[in-house]
Coordinates of C-alpha atoms in Angstrom, one line a residue:
M1 CA 107.8 -216.9 29.2
I2 CA 108.4 -213.4 30.5
T3 CA 106.5 -212.0 27.5
A4 CA 103.5 -214.2 28.5
K5 CA 103.7 -212.9 32.1
I6 CA 103.7 -209.3 30.9
A7 CA 100.8 -210.0 28.6
G8 CA 99.0 -211.6 31.5
I9 CA 99.5 -208.6 33.7
A10 CA 98.3 -206.3 31.0
G11 CA 95.4 -208.5 30.0
G12 CA 94.2 -208.7 33.6
A13 CA 94.0 -204.9 33.9
A14 CA 90.2 -204.9 33.9
S15 CA 89.9 -207.4 36.8
I16 CA 92.8 -205.6 38.6
A17 CA 90.9 -202.3 38.3
A18 CA 87.9 -204.0 39.8
V19 CA 89.9 -205.2 42.7
A20 CA 91.3 -201.7 43.3
A21 CA 87.9 -200.2 43.1
V22 CA 86.3 -202.6 45.6
A23 CA 89.3 -202.8 48.0
G24 CA 90.5 -199.2 47.7
I25 CA 88.6 -196.5 46.0
A26 CA 85.2 -197.1 47.5
A27 CA 86.9 -197.3 51.0
V28 CA 88.7 -194.0 50.2
R29 CA 85.4 -192.3 49.8
R30 CA 84.1 -193.7 53.0
R31 CA 87.2 -193.2 55.1
V32 CA 88.8 -190.0 53.8
V33 CA 86.2 -187.2 53.4
P34 CA 87.7 -183.7 53.0
V35 CA 86.8 -181.5 55.9
A36 CA 85.3 -178.1 55.2
A37 CA 88.2 -176.1 56.6
D38 CA 91.5 -177.7 55.6
S39 CA 93.4 -177.2 58.9
G40 CA 96.5 -178.9 57.4
R41 CA 96.9 -176.6 54.5
R42 CA 99.6 -174.6 56.3
E43 CA 101.6 -177.6 57.4
D44 CA 105.1 -177.9 56.0
F45 CA 105.4 -181.6 55.9
E46 CA 109.0 -181.3 54.6
A47 CA 110.2 -179.1 57.5
M48 CA 112.4 -181.9 58.7
D49 CA 114.7 -181.2 55.7
A50 CA 116.0 -178.2 57.7
D51 CA 117.3 -180.4 60.5
R52 CA 120.9 -181.6 60.8
G53 CA 121.5 -184.3 58.2
C54 CA 124.0 -186.9 57.1
V55 CA 124.2 -190.0 54.9
V56 CA 125.0 -193.4 56.5
A57 CA 126.4 -196.1 54.2
T58 CA 125.1 -199.5 55.1
G59 CA 127.4 -202.6 55.1
D60 CA 126.2 -203.5 51.6
G61 CA 126.7 -200.0 50.3
V62 CA 123.1 -198.5 50.3
P63 CA 123.1 -194.8 51.3
L64 CA 120.5 -194.0 54.0
A65 CA 119.4 -190.4 54.5
V66 CA 119.4 -189.3 58.1
R67 CA 118.0 -186.3 60.0
E68 CA 118.4 -185.5 63.7
V69 CA 117.4 -182.8 66.2
G70 CA 118.6 -182.3 69.8
P71 CA 122.1 -182.2 71.2
V72 CA 124.4 -185.1 70.7
T73 CA 125.1 -184.9 74.5
A74 CA 121.4 -185.6 75.4
P75 CA 121.1 -188.3 78.0
V76 CA 118.9 -190.4 75.8
T77 CA 118.3 -190.8 72.0
V78 CA 115.0 -191.8 70.4
V79 CA 115.4 -193.4 67.0
F80 CA 112.2 -193.3 64.8
V81 CA 111.8 -195.9 62.0
H82 CA 109.1 -195.4 59.4
G83 CA 107.0 -198.0 57.7
Y84 CA 106.2 -199.5 54.3
C85 CA 105.9 -197.0 51.4
L86 CA 106.5 -194.1 53.7
R87 CA 109.5 -191.9 54.6
M88 CA 110.9 -190.2 57.7
Q89 CA 108.5 -187.2 57.2
C90 CA 105.6 -189.4 58.4
W91 CA 106.9 -188.5 61.9
H92 CA 106.3 -184.8 61.2
Y93 CA 104.0 -184.2 64.2
Q94 CA 106.2 -186.2 66.5
R95 CA 109.4 -184.4 65.5
R96 CA 107.7 -181.0 66.0
E97 CA 105.8 -181.5 69.2
L98 CA 108.2 -183.9 71.0
A99 CA 111.2 -181.6 70.3
R100 CA 109.3 -178.8 72.0
R101 CA 108.3 -181.0 75.0
W102 CA 111.8 -182.5 75.5
G103 CA 114.1 -179.6 74.6
D104 CA 117.7 -180.5 75.1
D105 CA 116.9 -183.6 77.2
V106 CA 116.3 -185.9 74.3
R107 CA 118.0 -186.3 70.9
M108 CA 115.8 -187.6 68.1
V109 CA 117.0 -189.4 65.0
F110 CA 115.0 -190.1 61.8
Y111 CA 116.0 -191.9 58.6
D112 CA 114.6 -193.2 55.3
Q113 CA 114.7 -197.0 55.1
R114 CA 116.4 -198.5 52.0
G115 CA 114.3 -198.1 48.9
H116 CA 112.3 -195.3 50.4
G117 CA 112.5 -191.5 50.5
R118 CA 115.9 -190.2 49.7
S119 CA 117.8 -193.4 50.6
G120 CA 119.2 -195.6 47.9
D121 CA 117.3 -197.9 45.7
V122 CA 117.6 -201.7 46.3
S123 CA 117.5 -204.9 44.3
P124 CA 114.8 -207.5 44.9
D125 CA 117.3 -209.6 47.0
E126 CA 117.9 -206.7 49.3
C127 CA 114.2 -206.3 50.3
D128 CA 114.3 -208.2 53.5
I129 CA 113.2 -207.4 57.1
G130 CA 116.4 -208.9 58.5
R131 CA 118.4 -206.6 56.3
L132 CA 116.3 -203.6 57.6
G133 CA 117.4 -204.6 61.1
V134 CA 121.0 -204.5 60.0
D135 CA 120.4 -201.1 58.5
L136 CA 119.0 -199.8 61.8
A137 CA 122.1 -201.1 63.6
D138 CA 124.3 -199.3 61.0
V139 CA 122.5 -196.0 61.6
I140 CA 122.9 -196.4 65.4
R141 CA 126.6 -197.3 65.2
S142 CA 127.3 -194.4 62.9
V143 CA 125.1 -191.7 64.4
V144 CA 124.5 -192.8 68.0
P145 CA 127.5 -194.9 69.0
N146 CA 127.0 -194.4 72.7
G147 CA 124.3 -194.0 75.3
P148 CA 120.8 -195.3 76.0
L149 CA 118.3 -195.8 73.2
V150 CA 114.6 -195.8 72.8
L151 CA 113.6 -197.3 69.5
V152 CA 110.2 -196.4 68.0
G153 CA 109.0 -198.2 64.8
H154 CA 105.8 -197.9 62.8
S155 CA 104.5 -200.8 60.7
M156 CA 107.5 -202.2 58.8
G157 CA 109.7 -199.9 61.0
G158 CA 108.5 -201.8 64.1
M159 CA 109.6 -205.1 62.4
A160 CA 113.0 -203.5 61.7
V161 CA 113.3 -202.6 65.4
L162 CA 112.6 -206.2 66.3
A163 CA 115.0 -207.5 63.7
A164 CA 117.8 -205.3 65.0
C165 CA 117.3 -206.4 68.6
R166 CA 117.3 -210.0 67.6
Q167 CA 120.4 -209.9 65.5
F168 CA 122.4 -207.6 67.8
P169 CA 121.5 -208.5 71.4
E170 CA 124.7 -207.2 72.8
S171 CA 125.7 -204.2 70.7
I172 CA 122.1 -202.8 70.2
A173 CA 119.5 -204.5 72.4
E174 CA 121.8 -204.1 75.5
R175 CA 121.6 -200.3 75.0
V176 CA 117.8 -200.2 74.5
V177 CA 115.9 -198.9 77.5
G178 CA 112.5 -198.5 75.7
V179 CA 110.7 -199.8 72.6
G180 CA 107.7 -198.3 70.8
L181 CA 105.9 -200.6 68.4
M182 CA 103.1 -198.9 66.4
S183 CA 100.7 -200.6 64.0
T184 CA 103.0 -203.6 63.7
T185 CA 103.3 -207.3 64.4
A186 CA 106.1 -209.7 65.3
A187 CA 104.8 -212.3 62.8
G188 CA 101.9 -213.8 60.9
L189 CA 100.9 -211.2 58.3
A190 CA 100.6 -213.5 55.4
H191 CA 96.9 -214.4 56.0
S192 CA 95.6 -211.1 57.6
G193 CA 95.7 -207.4 56.9
L194 CA 97.7 -206.2 54.0
G195 CA 99.1 -209.6 53.1
R196 CA 95.6 -211.0 52.6
N197 CA 94.2 -208.0 50.8
L198 CA 97.0 -208.0 48.3
Q199 CA 97.1 -211.7 47.4
N200 CA 96.9 -211.1 43.7
P201 CA 98.4 -213.1 40.8
A202 CA 99.5 -209.9 39.1
V203 CA 101.6 -208.9 42.0
D204 CA 103.3 -212.3 42.1
A205 CA 103.9 -212.2 38.3
F206 CA 105.4 -208.7 38.6
R207 CA 107.7 -209.9 41.4
T208 CA 109.0 -212.6 39.1
I209 CA 109.6 -210.1 36.3
V210 CA 111.5 -207.8 38.6
R211 CA 113.9 -210.7 39.5
T212 CA 114.3 -212.3 36.1
A213 CA 113.8 -209.5 33.5
P214 CA 114.3 -206.1 35.2
G215 CA 114.3 -204.4 31.8
A216 CA 110.7 -205.3 31.4
V217 CA 109.5 -203.8 34.7
Q218 CA 108.1 -200.6 33.1
V219 CA 105.4 -202.6 31.3
G220 CA 103.6 -203.8 34.4
R221 CA 104.5 -200.9 36.7
G222 CA 101.3 -199.0 36.3
V223 CA 99.0 -202.0 36.7
V224 CA 100.7 -203.2 39.9
R225 CA 100.7 -199.7 41.3
S226 CA 96.9 -199.6 40.6
I227 CA 96.5 -202.6 43.0
I228 CA 98.7 -201.6 45.8
A229 CA 98.3 -197.8 46.1
P230 CA 94.5 -197.7 46.4
V231 CA 94.6 -200.3 49.2
L232 CA 97.2 -198.3 51.1
R233 CA 95.4 -195.1 50.5
A234 CA 92.1 -196.5 51.8
A235 CA 93.7 -198.0 54.9
S236 CA 95.6 -194.9 55.9
F237 CA 92.9 -193.1 57.8
G238 CA 89.8 -194.2 59.7
T239 CA 88.3 -190.7 60.2
E240 CA 87.8 -187.5 58.2
V241 CA 91.2 -185.8 57.9
S242 CA 92.7 -182.8 56.3
P243 CA 92.8 -183.0 52.5
A244 CA 96.4 -181.7 52.7
L245 CA 97.2 -184.6 55.0
V246 CA 95.6 -187.1 52.6
A247 CA 97.7 -185.6 49.7
F248 CA 100.9 -185.9 51.7
A249 CA 100.2 -189.5 52.5
E250 CA 99.4 -190.3 48.9
Q251 CA 102.5 -188.5 47.7
M252 CA 104.7 -190.7 50.0
T253 CA 103.2 -193.8 48.4
H254 CA 103.5 -192.4 44.9
D255 CA 107.1 -191.6 45.4
T256 CA 107.9 -195.2 46.4
S257 CA 109.4 -197.4 43.7
V258 CA 107.1 -200.2 42.5
V259 CA 110.1 -202.6 42.9
T260 CA 110.2 -201.6 46.5
M261 CA 106.5 -201.9 46.9
V262 CA 106.3 -205.4 45.5
N263 CA 109.4 -207.0 47.0
F264 CA 108.9 -205.6 50.5
L265 CA 105.3 -206.7 50.4
K266 CA 106.6 -210.3 50.2
A267 CA 109.0 -209.6 53.1
L268 CA 106.1 -208.4 55.2
E269 CA 104.2 -211.6 54.5
L270 CA 107.1 -213.8 55.4
H271 CA 108.6 -211.9 58.4
D272 CA 108.8 -213.6 61.8
E273 CA 110.7 -211.8 64.6
L274 CA 109.2 -213.6 67.5
D275 CA 112.7 -214.6 68.5
A276 CA 113.5 -210.9 69.1
L277 CA 111.0 -210.6 72.0
P278 CA 113.3 -212.1 74.7
A279 CA 115.9 -209.4 74.0
I280 CA 113.4 -206.6 74.9
A281 CA 111.3 -208.4 77.5
D282 CA 112.8 -206.4 80.4
V283 CA 112.5 -202.9 79.0
A284 CA 109.7 -200.4 78.9
A285 CA 107.5 -201.0 75.9
L286 CA 104.7 -199.3 74.1
V287 CA 102.4 -201.1 71.7
L288 CA 100.0 -198.8 69.9
C289 CA 97.5 -199.4 67.1
G290 CA 94.3 -197.9 65.6
D291 CA 91.3 -200.2 65.9
D292 CA 90.4 -199.3 62.3
D293 CA 93.7 -200.5 60.9
W294 CA 93.4 -203.2 58.3
V295 CA 96.9 -203.1 57.0
I296 CA 98.0 -204.7 60.3
P297 CA 94.9 -205.4 62.3
Y298 CA 94.5 -204.3 65.9
D299 CA 94.4 -207.9 67.1
K300 CA 98.0 -208.3 66.0
S301 CA 99.0 -205.5 68.4
L302 CA 97.1 -207.2 71.2
E303 CA 99.0 -210.4 70.6
L304 CA 102.3 -208.5 70.6
A305 CA 101.5 -206.7 73.8
D306 CA 100.7 -210.0 75.6
L307 CA 104.2 -211.1 74.8
L308 CA 105.9 -208.1 76.4
P309 CA 105.7 -208.0 80.2
H310 CA 106.3 -204.3 80.5
A311 CA 104.2 -203.0 77.6
E312 CA 101.6 -200.3 77.7
M313 CA 98.9 -201.2 75.2
V314 CA 97.3 -198.1 73.6
R315 CA 94.2 -198.5 71.5
V316 CA 93.5 -195.4 69.3
R317 CA 89.8 -195.6 68.5
R318 CA 88.8 -195.0 64.9
A319 CA 92.4 -194.6 63.7
G320 CA 93.7 -196.2 60.5
H321 CA 97.2 -197.4 59.7
L322 CA 98.8 -193.9 59.7
V323 CA 98.0 -193.3 63.3
Q324 CA 100.9 -191.0 64.0
L325 CA 99.5 -188.6 61.4
E326 CA 95.8 -189.1 62.0
F327 CA 95.9 -188.8 65.8
P328 CA 99.3 -187.2 66.6
D329 CA 98.4 -186.0 70.1
E330 CA 97.5 -189.5 71.3
V331 CA 100.8 -190.8 69.7
N332 CA 102.9 -188.0 71.1
D333 CA 101.5 -188.5 74.6
A334 CA 102.1 -192.3 74.4
V335 CA 105.7 -191.9 73.2
D336 CA 106.3 -189.2 75.9
R337 CA 105.1 -191.7 78.5
L338 CA 107.3 -194.4 77.1
V339 CA 110.4 -192.2 77.3
Q340 CA 109.6 -191.1 80.9
R341 CA 109.2 -194.8 81.9
A342 CA 112.3 -195.8 80.1
T343 CA 114.4 -193.1 81.8
D344 CA 112.8 -193.6 85.3
G345 CA 111.2 -190.2 85.1
Q346 CA 114.4 -188.3 84.5
I347 CA 112.9 -186.7 81.3
Q348 CA 110.4 -184.1 82.4
A349 CA 108.2 -183.0 79.5
R350 CA 107.1 -179.4 79.1
P351 CA 103.4 -178.5 78.9
T352 CA 101.8 -180.0 75.9
R353 CA 100.2 -178.2 72.9
R354 CA 97.4 -180.0 71.0
T355 CA 97.6 -180.4 67.3
V356 CA 94.7 -178.9 65.3
G357 CA 93.4 -180.9 62.3

């Protein structure tokens, strides 16, 4: 049976390649056109590695890589949670500029979610949005045990933020004074955005193989990656961006295990965190999305903002899914406003500096 599924994946490679070409490669050429002067070529996207770091062990034993900047005595801590097939370095521009704006007034914490970046690999059964919420709670308890919190999540990271607030209304949500939800949704992704674009029998077959015959995973790995990676690449940016930035985004996807890709894709389709919204209904909120995002469509952000009474809705025109990398100034300004609202204006930002490229 498994052999037949493997053969089916391999035998369908031609049609899969066609899907990838139509949904991804053609769009890549339209959306990501290298600019004449690569303004991002001098960016060190791994600069966060020099920040203070530690490893947090989750309740089920998965090691999570953590980085932080700012004093532990800061009056407020902002925890950034990255999205699907990314890692903490996707917050590169936010870490650099917001640390300069806030100085010692704000502590920032970043981490790699399970199965991503330098955090531990996971089994198929551990690829679950609820589990990501527990992981976020574990990071907070270990690294930020006291004081007010602002939680900022992008894509699947936003779902993790909601999952943490739903599951821990007293120990976590009670400390939250602000929530930033970027390019994300509270529910309903199965029939729109990424869920719809990646409804493919090969992906479903590979997921079955991962669960029932993990030793056979290598056979279908390349084929499944050829479906998912081009779609994510095409959806990343809505405008012309630096080739160095494109390469960085592609590398994050390439470095993500295919097992993580496939099994968290199902989790994204099934996730429903609408029950989390009452826990954050009374805090300052930011909902932000690019209007050229077809991983999680802009309409989903509008729906989410309508359910949060204190939300600022920010539409970033022409932005794709990786809005924090494509339009960092707009994102930095929005997060800065969120923190100022969440702290009743106690955090006074320094003059801003615009990002070039």
